[in-house]
Amino acid sequence: MEDFPASVWALVRRIPRGRVMTYGQIADALGCFGRARAVGFAMRRAPHDVPWHRVVSSRGVISPRPDTGSMREQRRRLEAEGVSFDAEGRMDLRAHLWEP
DNA sequence: GCCTTGACCGCAA
DNA sequence: CTTGCGGCCAAGG
């Protein structure tokens, strides 16, 4: 894996069902601390076979994306996988956060 | 090759 | 708790 997006997608694909990962954690796992922004860019360019819905921002909050409909779909999918959401739209990272 | 934008993060006020 | 500022990297115009 040499391309940044490809590495991100590969890692995201590794995320088990019912588990989530933060942008910063993904960036750190790739050996880049503070490069979370690039991860977001890679997600935007991510193919449909990438479970992008398991990728959330820090604090377990779903970051506002250009596609509002997809954001709603993300929460719905995570709930279907067993991820519980707070009234504020936040999830328990302590219980759902997955680390490789 | 430079400038702008963006699904971010962490800390400080 | 909320808001603001700086910094990092990648892709598109």
mmCIF file of C-alpha atoms in Angstrom, chain A residues 2-75:
data_model
loop_
_atom_site.group_PDB
_atom_site.id
_atom_site.type_symbol
_atom_site.label_atom_id
_atom_site.label_comp_id
_atom_site.label_asym_id
_atom_site.label_seq_id
_atom_site.Cartn_x
_atom_site.Cartn_y
_atom_site.Cartn_z
ATOM 1 C CA GLU A 2 1.613 3.193 -1.096
ATOM 2 C CA ASP A 3 -1.377 5.338 -1.865
ATOM 3 C CA PHE A 4 -2.791 7.066 1.140
ATOM 4 C CA PRO A 5 -6.459 6.504 0.232
ATOM 5 C CA ALA A 6 -5.854 2.815 -0.448
ATOM 6 C CA SER A 7 -4.280 2.360 2.973
ATOM 7 C CA VAL A 8 -7.172 4.102 4.642
ATOM 8 C CA TRP A 9 -9.726 2.026 2.803
ATOM 9 C CA ALA A 10 -7.882 -1.174 3.678
ATOM 10 C CA LEU A 11 -7.873 -0.278 7.350
ATOM 11 C CA VAL A 12 -11.526 0.698 7.303
ATOM 12 C CA ARG A 13 -12.360 -2.606 5.686
ATOM 13 C CA ARG A 14 -10.641 -4.301 8.648
ATOM 14 C CA ILE A 15 -13.077 -2.731 11.112
ATOM 15 C CA PRO A 16 -15.297 -5.486 12.508
ATOM 16 C CA ARG A 17 -19.062 -5.195 12.550
ATOM 17 C CA GLY A 18 -20.451 -3.153 15.424
ATOM 18 C CA ARG A 19 -17.141 -1.355 15.890
ATOM 19 C CA VAL A 20 -16.114 2.190 14.969
ATOM 20 C CA MET A 21 -12.864 4.069 14.406
ATOM 21 C CA THR A 22 -11.936 7.726 14.577
ATOM 22 C CA TYR A 23 -10.120 9.684 11.867
ATOM 23 C CA GLY A 24 -7.232 10.471 14.166
ATOM 24 C CA GLN A 25 -6.888 6.856 15.178
ATOM 25 C CA ILE A 26 -6.811 5.745 11.554
ATOM 26 C CA ALA A 27 -4.201 8.356 10.746
ATOM 27 C CA ASP A 28 -2.163 7.241 13.725
ATOM 28 C CA ALA A 29 -2.511 3.600 12.715
ATOM 29 C CA LEU A 30 -1.094 4.539 9.328
ATOM 30 C CA GLY A 31 1.881 6.051 11.089
ATOM 31 C CA CYS A 32 0.783 9.636 10.697
ATOM 32 C CA PHE A 33 -0.185 11.640 13.733
ATOM 33 C CA GLY A 34 -2.286 14.729 13.087
ATOM 34 C CA ARG A 35 -3.050 13.777 9.507
ATOM 35 C CA ALA A 36 -6.689 12.982 10.234
ATOM 36 C CA ARG A 37 -7.726 15.530 7.647
ATOM 37 C CA ALA A 38 -6.276 13.496 4.824
ATOM 38 C CA VAL A 39 -8.252 10.508 6.088
ATOM 39 C CA GLY A 40 -11.443 12.470 5.663
ATOM 40 C CA PHE A 41 -10.449 13.267 2.110
ATOM 41 C CA ALA A 42 -9.774 9.623 1.422
ATOM 42 C CA MET A 43 -13.203 8.763 2.817
ATOM 43 C CA ARG A 44 -14.818 11.207 0.473
ATOM 44 C CA ARG A 45 -13.140 9.429 -2.422
ATOM 45 C CA ALA A 46 -13.847 6.015 -0.891
ATOM 46 C CA PRO A 47 -15.519 3.333 -3.057
ATOM 47 C CA HIS A 48 -18.887 1.943 -2.067
ATOM 48 C CA ASP A 49 -17.295 -1.298 -0.841
ATOM 49 C CA VAL A 50 -15.699 0.612 2.028
ATOM 50 C CA PRO A 51 -17.705 0.664 5.294
ATOM 51 C CA TRP A 52 -17.234 4.405 5.718
ATOM 52 C CA HIS A 53 -20.164 4.432 8.121
ATOM 53 C CA ARG A 54 -17.869 2.844 10.712
ATOM 54 C CA VAL A 55 -15.610 5.872 10.545
ATOM 55 C CA VAL A 56 -16.592 8.700 12.857
ATOM 56 C CA SER A 57 -14.902 11.803 14.166
ATOM 57 C CA SER A 58 -13.433 12.034 17.639
ATOM 58 C CA ARG A 59 -15.676 12.145 20.708
ATOM 59 C CA GLY A 60 -17.905 9.666 18.863
ATOM 60 C CA VAL A 61 -19.743 12.370 16.979
ATOM 61 C CA ILE A 62 -20.743 11.954 13.361
ATOM 62 C CA SER A 63 -19.107 14.799 11.498
ATOM 63 C CA PRO A 64 -21.309 16.912 9.211
ATOM 64 C CA ARG A 65 -20.763 15.813 5.642
ATOM 65 C CA PRO A 66 -21.946 17.350 2.349
ATOM 66 C CA ASP A 67 -24.351 14.436 2.018
ATOM 67 C CA THR A 68 -26.926 14.829 4.772
ATOM 68 C CA GLY A 69 -28.846 11.780 3.628
ATOM 69 C CA SER A 70 -25.770 9.593 3.966
ATOM 70 C CA MET A 71 -25.210 10.866 7.491
ATOM 71 C CA ARG A 72 -28.653 9.687 8.476
ATOM 72 C CA GLU A 73 -27.969 6.372 6.774
ATOM 73 C CA GLN A 74 -24.736 6.038 8.732
ATOM 74 C CA ARG A 75 -26.437 6.367 12.098
#
